[in-house]
PDB file of C-alpha atoms in Angstrom:
ATOM      1  CA  UNK S  25       0.000   0.000   0.000  1.00 50.00           C
ATOM      2  CA  UNK S  26       1.473   3.327  -1.070  1.00 60.00           C
ATOM      3  CA  UNK S  27       1.620   6.155   1.445  1.00 65.00           C
ATOM      4  CA  UNK S  28       2.561   9.781   1.068  1.00 77.00           C
ATOM      5  CA  UNK S  29       3.971  12.374   3.452  1.00 76.00           C
ATOM      6  CA  UNK S  30       3.194  16.058   3.307  1.00 81.00           C
ATOM      7  CA  UNK S  31       5.119  18.663   5.257  1.00 81.00           C
ATOM      8  CA  UNK S  32       2.629  21.431   5.959  1.00 83.00           C
ATOM      9  CA  UNK S  33       3.161  24.836   7.551  1.00 88.00           C
ATOM     10  CA  UNK S  34       0.602  24.855  10.380  1.00 89.00           C
ATOM     11  CA  UNK S  35       2.009  27.159  13.068  1.00 90.00           C
ATOM     12  CA  UNK S  36       2.809  30.754  12.131  1.00 92.00           C
ATOM     13  CA  UNK S  37       5.912  32.540  13.359  1.00 93.00           C
ATOM     14  CA  UNK S  38       3.896  34.714  15.736  1.00 94.00           C
ATOM     15  CA  UNK S  39       2.128  31.702  17.215  1.00 94.00           C
ATOM     16  CA  UNK S  40       5.432  29.877  17.735  1.00 94.00           C
ATOM     17  CA  UNK S  41       6.941  32.969  19.342  1.00 95.00           C
ATOM     18  CA  UNK S  42       3.971  33.290  21.705  1.00 95.00           C
ATOM     19  CA  UNK S  43       4.103  29.587  22.548  1.00 94.00           C
ATOM     20  CA  UNK S  44       7.798  29.910  23.368  1.00 95.00           C
ATOM     21  CA  UNK S  45       7.162  32.975  25.533  1.00 96.00           C
ATOM     22  CA  UNK S  46       4.339  31.279  27.410  1.00 96.00           C
ATOM     23  CA  UNK S  47       6.271  28.039  27.877  1.00 94.00           C
ATOM     24  CA  UNK S  48       9.510  29.656  29.044  1.00 96.00           C
ATOM     25  CA  UNK S  49       7.876  32.211  31.330  1.00 96.00           C
ATOM     26  CA  UNK S  50       5.573  29.609  32.896  1.00 96.00           C
ATOM     27  CA  UNK S  51       8.440  27.245  33.667  1.00 95.00           C
ATOM     28  CA  UNK S  52      10.504  30.101  35.155  1.00 96.00           C
ATOM     29  CA  UNK S  53       7.527  31.279  37.213  1.00 95.00           C
ATOM     30  CA  UNK S  54       6.958  27.790  38.589  1.00 93.00           C
ATOM     31  CA  UNK S  55      10.637  27.403  39.511  1.00 93.00           C
ATOM     32  CA  UNK S  56      11.035  30.866  41.061  1.00 93.00           C
ATOM     33  CA  UNK S  57       7.706  30.590  42.861  1.00 90.00           C
ATOM     34  CA  UNK S  58       8.975  27.409  44.469  1.00 88.00           C
ATOM     35  CA  UNK S  59      12.182  29.210  45.480  1.00 89.00           C
ATOM     36  CA  UNK S  60      10.225  32.129  46.945  1.00 86.00           C
ATOM     37  CA  UNK S  61       8.263  29.749  49.126  1.00 81.00           C
ATOM     38  CA  UNK S  62      11.024  27.320  50.053  1.00 79.00           C
ATOM     39  CA  UNK S  63      14.336  29.179  49.938  1.00 79.00           C
ATOM     40  CA  UNK S  64      14.345  32.523  51.819  1.00 78.00           C
ATOM     41  CA  UNK S  65      18.064  33.039  51.163  1.00 80.00           C
ATOM     42  CA  UNK S  66      17.370  33.277  47.417  1.00 82.00           C
ATOM     43  CA  UNK S  67      14.144  35.252  47.760  1.00 80.00           C
ATOM     44  CA  UNK S  68      15.486  38.554  46.450  1.00 83.00           C
ATOM     45  CA  UNK S  69      17.037  37.084  43.313  1.00 86.00           C
ATOM     46  CA  UNK S  70      14.077  34.794  42.731  1.00 89.00           C
ATOM     47  CA  UNK S  71      11.625  37.693  43.166  1.00 90.00           C
ATOM     48  CA  UNK S  72      13.370  39.752  40.466  1.00 91.00           C
ATOM     49  CA  UNK S  73      13.376  36.855  37.986  1.00 94.00           C
ATOM     50  CA  UNK S  74       9.782  36.009  38.932  1.00 93.00           C
ATOM     51  CA  UNK S  75       8.630  39.548  38.145  1.00 92.00           C
ATOM     52  CA  UNK S  76      10.532  39.545  34.851  1.00 95.00           C
ATOM     53  CA  UNK S  77       9.004  36.220  33.815  1.00 95.00           C
ATOM     54  CA  UNK S  78       5.561  37.518  34.787  1.00 94.00           C
ATOM     55  CA  UNK S  79       6.044  40.442  32.385  1.00 94.00           C
ATOM     56  CA  UNK S  80       6.932  38.032  29.563  1.00 96.00           C
ATOM     57  CA  UNK S  81       3.893  35.902  30.432  1.00 96.00           C
ATOM     58  CA  UNK S  82       1.547  38.887  30.385  1.00 95.00           C
ATOM     59  CA  UNK S  83       2.912  40.155  27.052  1.00 96.00           C
ATOM     60  CA  UNK S  84       2.589  36.670  25.539  1.00 96.00           C
ATOM     61  CA  UNK S  85      -0.988  36.318  26.784  1.00 96.00           C
ATOM     62  CA  UNK S  86      -1.990  39.697  25.381  1.00 96.00           C
ATOM     63  CA  UNK S  87      -0.497  38.806  21.988  1.00 96.00           C
ATOM     64  CA  UNK S  88      -2.236  35.422  22.086  1.00 95.00           C
ATOM     65  CA  UNK S  89      -5.611  36.993  22.789  1.00 94.00           C
ATOM     66  CA  UNK S  90      -5.016  39.502  19.988  1.00 95.00           C
ATOM     67  CA  UNK S  91      -4.246  36.707  17.517  1.00 93.00           C
ATOM     68  CA  UNK S  92      -7.292  34.795  18.732  1.00 92.00           C
ATOM     69  CA  UNK S  93      -9.428  37.676  17.455  1.00 92.00           C
ATOM     70  CA  UNK S  94      -7.415  39.154  14.578  1.00 91.00           C
ATOM     71  CA  UNK S  95      -5.224  36.249  13.462  1.00 90.00           C
ATOM     72  CA  UNK S  96      -5.589  33.725  10.671  1.00 90.00           C
ATOM     73  CA  UNK S  97      -6.272  29.995  10.578  1.00 88.00           C
ATOM     74  CA  UNK S  98      -5.206  28.099  13.726  1.00 90.00           C
ATOM     75  CA  UNK S  99      -4.337  31.401  15.422  1.00 91.00           C
ATOM     76  CA  UNK S 100      -8.006  32.304  15.797  1.00 91.00           C
ATOM     77  CA  UNK S 101     -10.210  31.626  18.819  1.00 89.00           C
ATOM     78  CA  UNK S 102     -12.681  29.420  16.965  1.00 87.00           C
ATOM     79  CA  UNK S 103      -9.926  26.891  16.249  1.00 88.00           C
ATOM     80  CA  UNK S 104      -9.726  26.240  20.000  1.00 89.00           C
ATOM     81  CA  UNK S 105     -13.384  25.246  20.192  1.00 89.00           C
ATOM     82  CA  UNK S 106     -14.068  21.504  19.702  1.00 86.00           C
ATOM     83  CA  UNK S 107     -16.422  20.707  16.835  1.00 87.00           C
ATOM     84  CA  UNK S 108     -19.036  17.988  16.833  1.00 86.00           C
ATOM     85  CA  UNK S 109     -17.163  16.262  14.003  1.00 86.00           C
ATOM     86  CA  UNK S 110     -14.123  15.973  16.293  1.00 87.00           C
ATOM     87  CA  UNK S 111     -15.820  14.043  19.103  1.00 89.00           C
ATOM     88  CA  UNK S 112     -14.579  10.715  17.712  1.00 89.00           C
ATOM     89  CA  UNK S 113     -11.015  12.084  17.583  1.00 89.00           C
ATOM     90  CA  UNK S 114     -11.364  13.321  21.181  1.00 91.00           C
ATOM     91  CA  UNK S 115     -12.329   9.821  22.350  1.00 92.00           C
ATOM     92  CA  UNK S 116      -9.541   8.266  20.291  1.00 91.00           C
ATOM     93  CA  UNK S 117      -6.968  10.718  21.694  1.00 91.00           C
ATOM     94  CA  UNK S 118      -8.055   9.939  25.245  1.00 92.00           C
ATOM     95  CA  UNK S 119      -7.740   6.209  24.555  1.00 93.00           C
ATOM     96  CA  UNK S 120      -4.302   6.779  23.028  1.00 91.00           C
ATOM     97  CA  UNK S 121      -3.073   8.530  26.181  1.00 92.00           C
ATOM     98  CA  UNK S 122      -4.680   6.048  28.578  1.00 92.00           C
ATOM     99  CA  UNK S 123      -3.131   3.141  26.679  1.00 91.00           C
ATOM    100  CA  UNK S 124       0.281   4.894  26.684  1.00 89.00           C
ATOM    101  CA  UNK S 125       0.332   4.990  22.910  1.00 86.00           C
ATOM    102  CA  UNK S 126      -0.800   1.427  22.236  1.00 89.00           C
ATOM    103  CA  UNK S 127      -4.098   2.576  20.724  1.00 90.00           C
ATOM    104  CA  UNK S 128      -3.872   4.417  17.370  1.00 87.00           C
ATOM    105  CA  UNK S 129      -3.387   8.174  17.440  1.00 84.00           C
ATOM    106  CA  UNK S 130      -6.094   9.991  15.448  1.00 84.00           C
ATOM    107  CA  UNK S 131      -5.298  12.604  12.831  1.00 81.00           C
ATOM    108  CA  UNK S 132      -5.903  16.313  13.236  1.00 83.00           C
ATOM    109  CA  UNK S 133      -4.723  19.392  11.398  1.00 85.00           C
ATOM    110  CA  UNK S 134      -3.564  21.900  14.042  1.00 87.00           C
ATOM    111  CA  UNK S 135      -4.680  21.621  17.684  1.00 88.00           C
ATOM    112  CA  UNK S 136      -5.304  18.234  19.243  1.00 89.00           C
ATOM    113  CA  UNK S 137      -9.129  18.136  19.638  1.00 90.00           C
ATOM    114  CA  UNK S 138      -8.841  16.708  23.163  1.00 90.00           C
ATOM    115  CA  UNK S 139      -6.563  19.531  24.285  1.00 91.00           C
ATOM    116  CA  UNK S 140      -8.541  22.394  22.734  1.00 91.00           C
ATOM    117  CA  UNK S 141     -10.703  23.092  25.836  1.00 91.00           C
ATOM    118  CA  UNK S 142      -7.703  22.444  28.087  1.00 92.00           C
ATOM    119  CA  UNK S 143      -5.730  25.133  26.246  1.00 93.00           C
ATOM    120  CA  UNK S 144      -8.550  27.593  26.889  1.00 93.00           C
ATOM    121  CA  UNK S 145      -8.608  26.606  30.566  1.00 94.00           C
ATOM    122  CA  UNK S 146      -4.825  27.000  30.755  1.00 94.00           C
ATOM    123  CA  UNK S 147      -4.954  30.486  29.197  1.00 95.00           C
ATOM    124  CA  UNK S 148      -7.635  31.481  31.717  1.00 95.00           C
ATOM    125  CA  UNK S 149      -5.640  30.102  34.634  1.00 96.00           C
ATOM    126  CA  UNK S 150      -2.500  31.898  33.477  1.00 95.00           C
ATOM    127  CA  UNK S 151      -4.403  35.181  33.171  1.00 95.00           C
ATOM    128  CA  UNK S 152      -5.903  34.735  36.656  1.00 95.00           C
ATOM    129  CA  UNK S 153      -2.467  33.879  38.045  1.00 94.00           C
ATOM    130  CA  UNK S 154      -0.964  37.025  36.508  1.00 93.00           C
ATOM    131  CA  UNK S 155      -3.788  39.158  37.890  1.00 93.00           C
ATOM    132  CA  UNK S 156      -3.657  37.668  41.389  1.00 92.00           C
ATOM    133  CA  UNK S 157       0.134  38.007  41.476  1.00 91.00           C
ATOM    134  CA  UNK S 158      -0.140  41.654  40.447  1.00 90.00           C
ATOM    135  CA  UNK S 159      -2.690  42.636  43.104  1.00 91.00           C
ATOM    136  CA  UNK S 160      -1.324  40.383  45.861  1.00 87.00           C
ATOM    137  CA  UNK S 161       1.157  42.901  47.348  1.00 82.00           C
ATOM    138  CA  UNK S 162      -1.635  45.467  47.859  1.00 83.00           C
ATOM    139  CA  UNK S 163      -4.670  43.264  48.512  1.00 85.00           C
ATOM    140  CA  UNK S 164      -3.955  40.061  50.391  1.00 84.00           C
ATOM    141  CA  UNK S 165      -7.611  39.605  51.259  1.00 85.00           C
ATOM    142  CA  UNK S 166     -10.563  40.269  48.923  1.00 86.00           C
ATOM    143  CA  UNK S 167     -13.761  39.411  50.739  1.00 84.00           C
ATOM    144  CA  UNK S 168     -13.148  35.888  51.990  1.00 85.00           C
ATOM    145  CA  UNK S 169     -10.565  35.144  49.324  1.00 89.00           C
ATOM    146  CA  UNK S 170      -6.984  34.956  50.560  1.00 91.00           C
ATOM    147  CA  UNK S 171      -5.150  36.074  47.416  1.00 91.00           C
ATOM    148  CA  UNK S 172      -1.707  34.511  48.147  1.00 90.00           C
ATOM    149  CA  UNK S 173      -3.379  31.160  48.821  1.00 92.00           C
ATOM    150  CA  UNK S 174      -5.458  31.451  45.647  1.00 93.00           C
ATOM    151  CA  UNK S 175      -2.320  32.362  43.680  1.00 93.00           C
ATOM    152  CA  UNK S 176      -0.518  29.305  45.059  1.00 92.00           C
ATOM    153  CA  UNK S 177      -3.485  27.076  44.179  1.00 94.00           C
ATOM    154  CA  UNK S 178      -3.483  28.413  40.611  1.00 95.00           C
ATOM    155  CA  UNK S 179       0.242  27.688  40.371  1.00 94.00           C
ATOM    156  CA  UNK S 180      -0.339  24.069  41.456  1.00 94.00           C
ATOM    157  CA  UNK S 181      -3.096  23.525  38.880  1.00 96.00           C
ATOM    158  CA  UNK S 182      -1.023  25.167  36.119  1.00 96.00           C
ATOM    159  CA  UNK S 183       1.968  22.984  37.048  1.00 95.00           C
ATOM    160  CA  UNK S 184      -0.179  19.855  36.773  1.00 96.00           C
ATOM    161  CA  UNK S 185      -1.521  20.901  33.354  1.00 94.00           C
ATOM    162  CA  UNK S 186       1.962  21.771  32.084  1.00 94.00           C
ATOM    163  CA  UNK S 187       3.340  18.381  33.176  1.00 95.00           C
ATOM    164  CA  UNK S 188       0.392  16.600  31.552  1.00 93.00           C
ATOM    165  CA  UNK S 189       0.889  18.604  28.355  1.00 93.00           C
ATOM    166  CA  UNK S 190       4.603  17.790  28.198  1.00 92.00           C
ATOM    167  CA  UNK S 191       3.999  14.084  28.794  1.00 92.00           C
ATOM    168  CA  UNK S 192       1.285  13.961  26.132  1.00 90.00           C
ATOM    169  CA  UNK S 193       3.392  15.776  23.541  1.00 89.00           C
ATOM    170  CA  UNK S 194       6.393  13.502  24.151  1.00 90.00           C
ATOM    171  CA  UNK S 195       4.138  10.445  23.843  1.00 90.00           C
ATOM    172  CA  UNK S 196       2.686  11.827  20.599  1.00 86.00           C
ATOM    173  CA  UNK S 197       6.169  12.378  19.194  1.00 85.00           C
ATOM    174  CA  UNK S 198       7.327   8.878  20.150  1.00 85.00           C
ATOM    175  CA  UNK S 199       4.258   6.952  19.032  1.00 82.00           C
ATOM    176  CA  UNK S 200       2.891   9.279  16.351  1.00 74.00           C
ATOM    177  CA  UNK S 201       4.229  10.463  12.997  1.00 73.00           C
ATOM    178  CA  UNK S 202       3.498  14.196  12.984  1.00 73.00           C
ATOM    179  CA  UNK S 203       6.694  15.526  14.677  1.00 75.00           C
ATOM    180  CA  UNK S 204       4.707  17.719  17.087  1.00 79.00           C
ATOM    181  CA  UNK S 205       7.710  18.849  19.150  1.00 82.00           C
ATOM    182  CA  UNK S 206       9.805  20.005  16.191  1.00 83.00           C
ATOM    183  CA  UNK S 207       6.668  21.564  14.682  1.00 84.00           C
ATOM    184  CA  UNK S 208       6.709  24.192  17.414  1.00 86.00           C
ATOM    185  CA  UNK S 209      10.196  25.170  16.287  1.00 85.00           C
ATOM    186  CA  UNK S 210       9.823  24.966  12.500  1.00 89.00           C
ATOM    187  CA  UNK S 211       6.058  25.469  12.183  1.00 89.00           C
ATOM    188  CA  UNK S 212       5.695  22.361   9.995  1.00 87.00           C
ATOM    189  CA  UNK S 213       3.744  19.208  10.819  1.00 85.00           C
ATOM    190  CA  UNK S 214       3.941  15.958   8.860  1.00 81.00           C
ATOM    191  CA  UNK S 215       0.823  14.278   7.493  1.00 79.00           C
ATOM    192  CA  UNK S 216       0.970  10.632   6.437  1.00 73.00           C
ATOM    193  CA  UNK S 217      -1.897   9.288   4.349  1.00 66.00           C
ATOM    194  CA  UNK S 218      -2.779   6.746   1.718  1.00 62.00           C
ATOM    195  CA  UNK S 219      -2.435   7.860  -1.871  1.00 58.00           C
ATOM    196  CA  UNK S 220      -5.507   9.823  -2.860  1.00 52.00           C
ATOM    197  CA  UNK S 221      -6.786  10.015   0.727  1.00 47.00           C
ATOM    198  CA  UNK S 222      -6.056  13.629   1.594  1.00 45.00           C
ATOM    199  CA  UNK S 223      -8.223  16.718   1.344  1.00 46.00           C
ATOM    200  CA  UNK S 224      -6.212  18.886  -1.026  1.00 39.00           C
ATOM    201  CA  UNK S 225      -8.398  21.883  -0.280  1.00 40.00           C
ATOM    202  CA  UNK S 226      -7.111  21.970   3.291  1.00 43.00           C
ATOM    203  CA  UNK S 227      -3.556  20.722   2.825  1.00 40.00           C
ATOM    204  CA  UNK S 228      -1.928  22.262  -0.221  1.00 38.00           C
ATOM    205  CA  UNK S 229       1.750  21.391  -0.050  1.00 39.00           C
ATOM    206  CA  UNK S 230       4.197  19.318  -2.064  1.00 35.00           C
ATOM    207  CA  UNK S 231       3.877  15.626  -1.234  1.00 36.00           C
ATOM    208  CA  UNK S 232       6.709  13.116  -0.900  1.00 38.00           C
ATOM    209  CA  UNK S 233       6.236   9.410  -1.515  1.00 40.00           C
ATOM    210  CA  UNK S 234       7.807   6.930   0.857  1.00 40.00           C
ATOM    211  CA  UNK S 235       9.203   5.095  -2.172  1.00 42.00           C
ATOM    212  CA  UNK S 236      11.212   8.233  -3.005  1.00 36.00           C
ATOM    213  CA  UNK S 237      12.643   8.225   0.509  1.00 39.00           C
ATOM    214  CA  UNK S 238      13.631   4.576   0.344  1.00 41.00           C
ATOM    215  CA  UNK S 239      10.722   3.466   2.540  1.00 41.00           C
ATOM    216  CA  UNK S 240       8.537   0.411   2.092  1.00 37.00           C
TER     217      UNK S 240
END
């Protein structure tokens, strides 16, 4: 059976830049937040880096929300909303993760359908974390809400989502064929399909046959 591979530009430069800013700043915030809570001797240095990373996070979030409204293709907000036609892919993705990659990984064009709502939740949590961190020095208590405690809870939930995201992406790269990790650097994903089985209206790139690459 003949298969073909298409290398398709999915992620724009702006989207990759924003993803890098969000990823780097979030990891730095998690690490420095842990130092602020557990290492008083490094508090001053950690606080400076924490504030700097928070600025990068806020700028990245603002750019992401702008692209969600004014961007093109996968940059836009509606591409983060699961469609009814994707419900089967959502179930298949969940089974793939639960089986640690033994079940087949479904195909998708840009965002993993299962992770679409989780991305929206993560953006909301990051925005709430930035806001609570900003107001925390002036308002430790708002009504019955203890802001530092709420900020710490947000950090724990964000950390859990980030770890889950990293594990899922690594599993996809190991067991799948779309090169999802390198796609966030180059912008290109790989699509493998049977000859004649691709929607050329959606994926319009030069195809490469496995026979040409020496594959079987």
